Amino acid sequence: MIQRPTALLIDFDGVLRTFDPSTNAKIEQRYGLEPGTVLDTALEWDRLLPAITGRMTRAEWLATVAADLAERVGGPERAAELMAEWQLYPGDVAADVLAFVRDVRAAGLPVCLATNSTIEFRDVLESFGLTDEFDAVALSAELGVHKPAKEYFQAACALIGTPPPRCLLVDDTDRMIRGARAAGLTAYRYTPGDDLSYPRRALGL
């Protein structure tokens, strides 16, 4: 028998925070790169893994990206300038998703922000004024394990004192959805513009 979720795990990038890809695309084009090159390079798994499991700082991670792109943009100094510009754009908080989070908490259900990110992530939350919007933050760099590992989801659920079968994950990536379900959670894939009516019903809102 499927149990109704009584707690929410929600992803950050792609769900609560969105990006206009054209902003950084213009920067990349000025440096002679195809749009998306910096992000694709940054997300290469062997490069990303140490950053999101706390073994590398954000600055160290992005420095490896600059080093990889240096020859393509005219040398190390130009690459450093590119990365300095590229990381200025912080993205935007999705007001409708934040309203959903607030509604869940107002109903007395705990919310855990579940994100793969670097050890400095809590500074990002503070910069957006989001520090107090969650009951817990399951940050991969602090936990030392990343989504979609079963151990990650177990730790995230424990942070809000709710067993996995009673937790609902909202995420925008299939791999995370599959991992959550394998760990015993209910999971819902979010797409931009989603009205979140399904997770609202699932949580009894």
PDB file of C-alpha atoms in Angstrom:
ATOM      1  CA  MET A   1       0.000   0.000   0.000  1.00  0.00           C
ATOM      2  CA  ILE A   2       1.404   3.392  -1.017  1.00  0.00           C
ATOM      3  CA  GLN A   3       1.608   5.839   1.866  1.00  0.00           C
ATOM      4  CA  ARG A   4       0.798   9.518   1.394  1.00  0.00           C
ATOM      5  CA  PRO A   5       3.955  11.642   1.633  1.00  0.00           C
ATOM      6  CA  THR A   6       4.224  13.776   4.749  1.00  0.00           C
ATOM      7  CA  ALA A   7       7.446  15.604   3.845  1.00  0.00           C
ATOM      8  CA  LEU A   8       8.978  17.273   0.806  1.00  0.00           C
ATOM      9  CA  LEU A   9      12.465  17.101  -0.655  1.00  0.00           C
ATOM     10  CA  ILE A  10      12.980  19.703  -3.366  1.00  0.00           C
ATOM     11  CA  ASP A  11      15.841  20.374  -5.772  1.00  0.00           C
ATOM     12  CA  PHE A  12      17.430  23.790  -6.187  1.00  0.00           C
ATOM     13  CA  ASP A  13      18.874  24.354  -9.670  1.00  0.00           C
ATOM     14  CA  GLY A  14      16.298  23.744 -12.350  1.00  0.00           C
ATOM     15  CA  VAL A  15      13.418  23.831  -9.881  1.00  0.00           C
ATOM     16  CA  LEU A  16      13.687  26.567  -7.275  1.00  0.00           C
ATOM     17  CA  ARG A  17      16.389  28.475  -9.135  1.00  0.00           C
ATOM     18  CA  THR A  18      16.219  29.039 -12.878  1.00  0.00           C
ATOM     19  CA  PHE A  19      18.676  30.454 -15.385  1.00  0.00           C
ATOM     20  CA  ASP A  20      18.201  32.344 -18.633  1.00  0.00           C
ATOM     21  CA  PRO A  21      20.764  30.581 -20.855  1.00  0.00           C
ATOM     22  CA  SER A  22      21.074  33.590 -23.149  1.00  0.00           C
ATOM     23  CA  THR A  23      22.799  35.617 -20.422  1.00  0.00           C
ATOM     24  CA  ASN A  24      25.945  33.509 -20.298  1.00  0.00           C
ATOM     25  CA  ALA A  25      25.674  32.522 -23.962  1.00  0.00           C
ATOM     26  CA  LYS A  26      26.444  36.118 -24.911  1.00  0.00           C
ATOM     27  CA  ILE A  27      29.558  36.051 -22.719  1.00  0.00           C
ATOM     28  CA  GLU A  28      30.745  32.758 -24.218  1.00  0.00           C
ATOM     29  CA  GLN A  29      30.265  34.047 -27.750  1.00  0.00           C
ATOM     30  CA  ARG A  30      32.434  37.059 -26.994  1.00  0.00           C
ATOM     31  CA  TYR A  31      35.217  34.633 -26.094  1.00  0.00           C
ATOM     32  CA  GLY A  32      34.689  32.587 -29.244  1.00  0.00           C
ATOM     33  CA  LEU A  33      32.915  29.673 -27.578  1.00  0.00           C
ATOM     34  CA  GLU A  34      29.681  27.944 -28.453  1.00  0.00           C
ATOM     35  CA  PRO A  35      26.865  28.686 -25.987  1.00  0.00           C
ATOM     36  CA  GLY A  36      26.839  26.182 -23.146  1.00  0.00           C
ATOM     37  CA  THR A  37      30.533  25.313 -23.436  1.00  0.00           C
ATOM     38  CA  VAL A  38      31.457  26.505 -19.946  1.00  0.00           C
ATOM     39  CA  LEU A  39      28.605  24.664 -18.254  1.00  0.00           C
ATOM     40  CA  ASP A  40      29.220  21.483 -20.222  1.00  0.00           C
ATOM     41  CA  THR A  41      32.889  21.610 -19.222  1.00  0.00           C
ATOM     42  CA  ALA A  42      32.056  22.336 -15.583  1.00  0.00           C
ATOM     43  CA  LEU A  43      29.634  19.407 -15.410  1.00  0.00           C
ATOM     44  CA  GLU A  44      32.073  16.788 -16.717  1.00  0.00           C
ATOM     45  CA  TRP A  45      31.702  14.108 -14.081  1.00  0.00           C
ATOM     46  CA  ASP A  46      35.350  13.624 -13.102  1.00  0.00           C
ATOM     47  CA  ARG A  47      35.581  17.376 -12.584  1.00  0.00           C
ATOM     48  CA  LEU A  48      32.223  17.839 -10.869  1.00  0.00           C
ATOM     49  CA  LEU A  49      32.321  14.943  -8.414  1.00  0.00           C
ATOM     50  CA  PRO A  50      35.073  16.303  -6.133  1.00  0.00           C
ATOM     51  CA  ALA A  51      33.303  19.676  -6.025  1.00  0.00           C
ATOM     52  CA  ILE A  52      29.897  18.350  -4.987  1.00  0.00           C
ATOM     53  CA  THR A  53      31.273  15.933  -2.407  1.00  0.00           C
ATOM     54  CA  GLY A  54      33.282  18.516  -0.495  1.00  0.00           C
ATOM     55  CA  ARG A  55      36.750  17.616  -1.762  1.00  0.00           C
ATOM     56  CA  MET A  56      37.178  20.776  -3.824  1.00  0.00           C
ATOM     57  CA  THR A  57      35.992  24.354  -3.343  1.00  0.00           C
ATOM     58  CA  ARG A  58      33.903  26.175  -5.919  1.00  0.00           C
ATOM     59  CA  ALA A  59      36.904  28.354  -6.791  1.00  0.00           C
ATOM     60  CA  GLU A  60      39.125  25.299  -7.311  1.00  0.00           C
ATOM     61  CA  TRP A  61      36.451  23.624  -9.432  1.00  0.00           C
ATOM     62  CA  LEU A  62      35.995  26.651 -11.690  1.00  0.00           C
ATOM     63  CA  ALA A  63      39.763  27.062 -11.947  1.00  0.00           C
ATOM     64  CA  THR A  64      39.935  23.616 -13.539  1.00  0.00           C
ATOM     65  CA  VAL A  65      37.338  24.764 -16.063  1.00  0.00           C
ATOM     66  CA  ALA A  66      39.406  27.855 -16.878  1.00  0.00           C
ATOM     67  CA  ALA A  67      42.515  25.722 -17.326  1.00  0.00           C
ATOM     68  CA  ASP A  68      40.669  23.395 -19.673  1.00  0.00           C
ATOM     69  CA  LEU A  69      39.380  26.258 -21.817  1.00  0.00           C
ATOM     70  CA  ALA A  70      42.498  28.445 -21.774  1.00  0.00           C
ATOM     71  CA  GLU A  71      43.892  27.357 -25.121  1.00  0.00           C
ATOM     72  CA  ARG A  72      40.524  27.907 -26.814  1.00  0.00           C
ATOM     73  CA  VAL A  73      40.007  31.467 -25.561  1.00  0.00           C
ATOM     74  CA  GLY A  74      43.498  32.936 -25.888  1.00  0.00           C
ATOM     75  CA  GLY A  75      45.411  31.911 -22.809  1.00  0.00           C
ATOM     76  CA  PRO A  76      45.080  31.581 -19.010  1.00  0.00           C
ATOM     77  CA  GLU A  77      44.372  35.269 -18.369  1.00  0.00           C
ATOM     78  CA  ARG A  78      41.530  35.358 -20.875  1.00  0.00           C
ATOM     79  CA  ALA A  79      40.153  32.139 -19.440  1.00  0.00           C
ATOM     80  CA  ALA A  80      40.205  33.611 -15.936  1.00  0.00           C
ATOM     81  CA  GLU A  81      38.375  36.695 -17.233  1.00  0.00           C
ATOM     82  CA  LEU A  82      35.792  34.470 -18.901  1.00  0.00           C
ATOM     83  CA  MET A  83      35.090  32.562 -15.696  1.00  0.00           C
ATOM     84  CA  ALA A  84      34.897  35.758 -13.657  1.00  0.00           C
ATOM     85  CA  GLU A  85      32.204  37.062 -16.006  1.00  0.00           C
ATOM     86  CA  TRP A  86      30.414  33.734 -16.391  1.00  0.00           C
ATOM     87  CA  GLN A  87      29.815  33.252 -12.683  1.00  0.00           C
ATOM     88  CA  LEU A  88      28.414  36.741 -12.066  1.00  0.00           C
ATOM     89  CA  TYR A  89      24.883  35.790 -13.128  1.00  0.00           C
ATOM     90  CA  PRO A  90      23.237  34.176 -10.090  1.00  0.00           C
ATOM     91  CA  GLY A  91      20.028  33.021 -11.731  1.00  0.00           C
ATOM     92  CA  ASP A  92      16.539  33.754 -10.447  1.00  0.00           C
ATOM     93  CA  VAL A  93      14.319  32.280  -7.772  1.00  0.00           C
ATOM     94  CA  ALA A  94      11.097  30.832  -9.208  1.00  0.00           C
ATOM     95  CA  ALA A  95       8.403  32.663  -7.250  1.00  0.00           C
ATOM     96  CA  ASP A  96       5.763  29.987  -7.844  1.00  0.00           C
ATOM     97  CA  VAL A  97       8.025  27.210  -6.589  1.00  0.00           C
ATOM     98  CA  LEU A  98       8.962  29.214  -3.506  1.00  0.00           C
ATOM     99  CA  ALA A  99       5.243  29.781  -2.860  1.00  0.00           C
ATOM    100  CA  PHE A 100       4.758  25.996  -3.073  1.00  0.00           C
ATOM    101  CA  VAL A 101       7.521  25.438  -0.503  1.00  0.00           C
ATOM    102  CA  ARG A 102       5.911  27.969   1.813  1.00  0.00           C
ATOM    103  CA  ASP A 103       2.491  26.344   1.405  1.00  0.00           C
ATOM    104  CA  VAL A 104       3.928  22.939   2.286  1.00  0.00           C
ATOM    105  CA  ARG A 105       5.518  24.299   5.449  1.00  0.00           C
ATOM    106  CA  ALA A 106       2.396  26.268   6.335  1.00  0.00           C
ATOM    107  CA  ALA A 107       0.504  22.950   6.242  1.00  0.00           C
ATOM    108  CA  GLY A 108       2.865  21.660   8.930  1.00  0.00           C
ATOM    109  CA  LEU A 109       4.915  19.428   6.636  1.00  0.00           C
ATOM    110  CA  PRO A 110       8.733  19.627   6.723  1.00  0.00           C
ATOM    111  CA  VAL A 111      10.710  20.650   3.657  1.00  0.00           C
ATOM    112  CA  CYS A 112      14.301  19.647   2.917  1.00  0.00           C
ATOM    113  CA  LEU A 113      16.223  21.371   0.142  1.00  0.00           C
ATOM    114  CA  ALA A 114      18.036  18.543  -1.636  1.00  0.00           C
ATOM    115  CA  THR A 115      20.933  19.697  -3.769  1.00  0.00           C
ATOM    116  CA  ASN A 116      24.234  18.637  -5.263  1.00  0.00           C
ATOM    117  CA  SER A 117      26.461  21.651  -4.787  1.00  0.00           C
ATOM    118  CA  THR A 118      29.773  22.901  -3.432  1.00  0.00           C
ATOM    119  CA  ILE A 119      30.574  23.570   0.187  1.00  0.00           C
ATOM    120  CA  GLU A 120      29.811  27.291  -0.237  1.00  0.00           C
ATOM    121  CA  PHE A 121      26.168  26.675  -1.143  1.00  0.00           C
ATOM    122  CA  ARG A 122      24.727  28.119   2.057  1.00  0.00           C
ATOM    123  CA  ASP A 123      26.180  31.469   1.007  1.00  0.00           C
ATOM    124  CA  VAL A 124      24.041  31.210  -2.137  1.00  0.00           C
ATOM    125  CA  LEU A 125      20.935  30.663  -0.035  1.00  0.00           C
ATOM    126  CA  GLU A 126      21.804  33.676   2.078  1.00  0.00           C
ATOM    127  CA  SER A 127      22.357  35.855  -0.994  1.00  0.00           C
ATOM    128  CA  PHE A 128      18.817  35.034  -2.165  1.00  0.00           C
ATOM    129  CA  GLY A 129      17.329  35.483   1.304  1.00  0.00           C
ATOM    130  CA  LEU A 130      16.325  31.814   1.422  1.00  0.00           C
ATOM    131  CA  THR A 131      18.163  30.645   4.524  1.00  0.00           C
ATOM    132  CA  ASP A 132      15.035  30.315   6.648  1.00  0.00           C
ATOM    133  CA  GLU A 133      12.757  28.868   3.961  1.00  0.00           C
ATOM    134  CA  PHE A 134      13.569  25.205   4.701  1.00  0.00           C
ATOM    135  CA  ASP A 135      13.546  22.905   7.676  1.00  0.00           C
ATOM    136  CA  ALA A 136      16.801  21.334   6.517  1.00  0.00           C
ATOM    137  CA  VAL A 137      19.321  21.479   3.686  1.00  0.00           C
ATOM    138  CA  ALA A 138      20.761  18.209   2.367  1.00  0.00           C
ATOM    139  CA  LEU A 139      23.923  19.553   0.764  1.00  0.00           C
ATOM    140  CA  SER A 140      25.994  16.912  -0.989  1.00  0.00           C
ATOM    141  CA  ALA A 141      29.287  18.642  -0.161  1.00  0.00           C
ATOM    142  CA  GLU A 142      28.467  18.501   3.549  1.00  0.00           C
ATOM    143  CA  LEU A 143      27.135  14.957   3.457  1.00  0.00           C
ATOM    144  CA  GLY A 144      30.046  13.671   1.362  1.00  0.00           C
ATOM    145  CA  VAL A 145      27.620  11.794  -0.869  1.00  0.00           C
ATOM    146  CA  HIS A 146      25.611  13.032  -3.833  1.00  0.00           C
ATOM    147  CA  LYS A 147      22.227  12.546  -5.453  1.00  0.00           C
ATOM    148  CA  PRO A 148      21.051  10.071  -6.644  1.00  0.00           C
ATOM    149  CA  ALA A 149      22.882   7.707  -4.281  1.00  0.00           C
ATOM    150  CA  LYS A 150      20.629   5.804  -1.899  1.00  0.00           C
ATOM    151  CA  GLU A 151      22.798   6.987   1.006  1.00  0.00           C
ATOM    152  CA  TYR A 152      22.166  10.593   0.007  1.00  0.00           C
ATOM    153  CA  PHE A 153      18.396  10.192   0.104  1.00  0.00           C
ATOM    154  CA  GLN A 154      18.549   8.298   3.382  1.00  0.00           C
ATOM    155  CA  ALA A 155      20.532  11.148   4.910  1.00  0.00           C
ATOM    156  CA  ALA A 156      18.205  13.795   3.481  1.00  0.00           C
ATOM    157  CA  CYS A 157      15.116  12.072   4.869  1.00  0.00           C
ATOM    158  CA  ALA A 158      16.792  11.686   8.247  1.00  0.00           C
ATOM    159  CA  LEU A 159      17.441  15.428   8.383  1.00  0.00           C
ATOM    160  CA  ILE A 160      13.685  16.015   8.507  1.00  0.00           C
ATOM    161  CA  GLY A 161      12.936  12.957  10.630  1.00  0.00           C
ATOM    162  CA  THR A 162      10.788  11.259   7.999  1.00  0.00           C
ATOM    163  CA  PRO A 163      11.268   7.749   6.580  1.00  0.00           C
ATOM    164  CA  PRO A 164      11.828   7.546   2.802  1.00  0.00           C
ATOM    165  CA  PRO A 165       8.390   6.047   2.014  1.00  0.00           C
ATOM    166  CA  ARG A 166       6.781   9.173   3.471  1.00  0.00           C
ATOM    167  CA  CYS A 167       8.953  11.627   1.508  1.00  0.00           C
ATOM    168  CA  LEU A 168       8.238  13.163  -1.894  1.00  0.00           C
ATOM    169  CA  LEU A 169      11.107  14.407  -4.063  1.00  0.00           C
ATOM    170  CA  VAL A 170      10.500  17.123  -6.654  1.00  0.00           C
ATOM    171  CA  ASP A 171      13.413  17.286  -9.095  1.00  0.00           C
ATOM    172  CA  ASP A 172      13.950  18.149 -12.759  1.00  0.00           C
ATOM    173  CA  THR A 173      16.303  15.282 -13.673  1.00  0.00           C
ATOM    174  CA  ASP A 174      15.261  11.734 -14.577  1.00  0.00           C
ATOM    175  CA  ARG A 175      18.342  10.212 -12.972  1.00  0.00           C
ATOM    176  CA  MET A 176      17.463  11.796  -9.625  1.00  0.00           C
ATOM    177  CA  ILE A 177      13.856  10.674  -9.899  1.00  0.00           C
ATOM    178  CA  ARG A 178      14.908   7.079 -10.568  1.00  0.00           C
ATOM    179  CA  GLY A 179      17.417   7.168  -7.715  1.00  0.00           C
ATOM    180  CA  ALA A 180      14.862   8.497  -5.277  1.00  0.00           C
ATOM    181  CA  ARG A 181      12.347   5.829  -6.203  1.00  0.00           C
ATOM    182  CA  ALA A 182      15.006   3.147  -5.809  1.00  0.00           C
ATOM    183  CA  ALA A 183      15.661   4.530  -2.324  1.00  0.00           C
ATOM    184  CA  GLY A 184      11.982   4.164  -1.449  1.00  0.00           C
ATOM    185  CA  LEU A 185      10.765   7.725  -1.950  1.00  0.00           C
ATOM    186  CA  THR A 186       7.913   9.001  -4.057  1.00  0.00           C
ATOM    187  CA  ALA A 187       9.343  11.231  -6.792  1.00  0.00           C
ATOM    188  CA  TYR A 188       7.924  13.720  -9.265  1.00  0.00           C
ATOM    189  CA  ARG A 189       9.750  15.211 -12.230  1.00  0.00           C
ATOM    190  CA  TYR A 190       9.359  18.970 -12.466  1.00  0.00           C
ATOM    191  CA  THR A 191       9.418  20.841 -15.753  1.00  0.00           C
ATOM    192  CA  PRO A 192       9.534  24.645 -16.104  1.00  0.00           C
ATOM    193  CA  GLY A 193       6.085  26.170 -15.988  1.00  0.00           C
ATOM    194  CA  ASP A 194       4.647  23.224 -14.055  1.00  0.00           C
ATOM    195  CA  ASP A 195       1.813  24.331 -11.781  1.00  0.00           C
ATOM    196  CA  LEU A 196       2.843  21.698  -9.194  1.00  0.00           C
ATOM    197  CA  SER A 197      -0.740  20.523  -8.878  1.00  0.00           C
ATOM    198  CA  TYR A 198       0.307  16.863  -8.649  1.00  0.00           C
ATOM    199  CA  PRO A 199       2.756  17.275  -5.740  1.00  0.00           C
ATOM    200  CA  ARG A 200       0.231  19.549  -4.044  1.00  0.00           C
ATOM    201  CA  ARG A 201      -2.396  16.803  -4.203  1.00  0.00           C
ATOM    202  CA  ALA A 202       0.113  14.166  -3.173  1.00  0.00           C
ATOM    203  CA  LEU A 203       0.916  16.161  -0.047  1.00  0.00           C
ATOM    204  CA  GLY A 204      -2.738  16.822   0.696  1.00  0.00           C
ATOM    205  CA  LEU A 205      -2.603  20.564   0.088  1.00  0.00           C
TER     206      LEU A 205
END
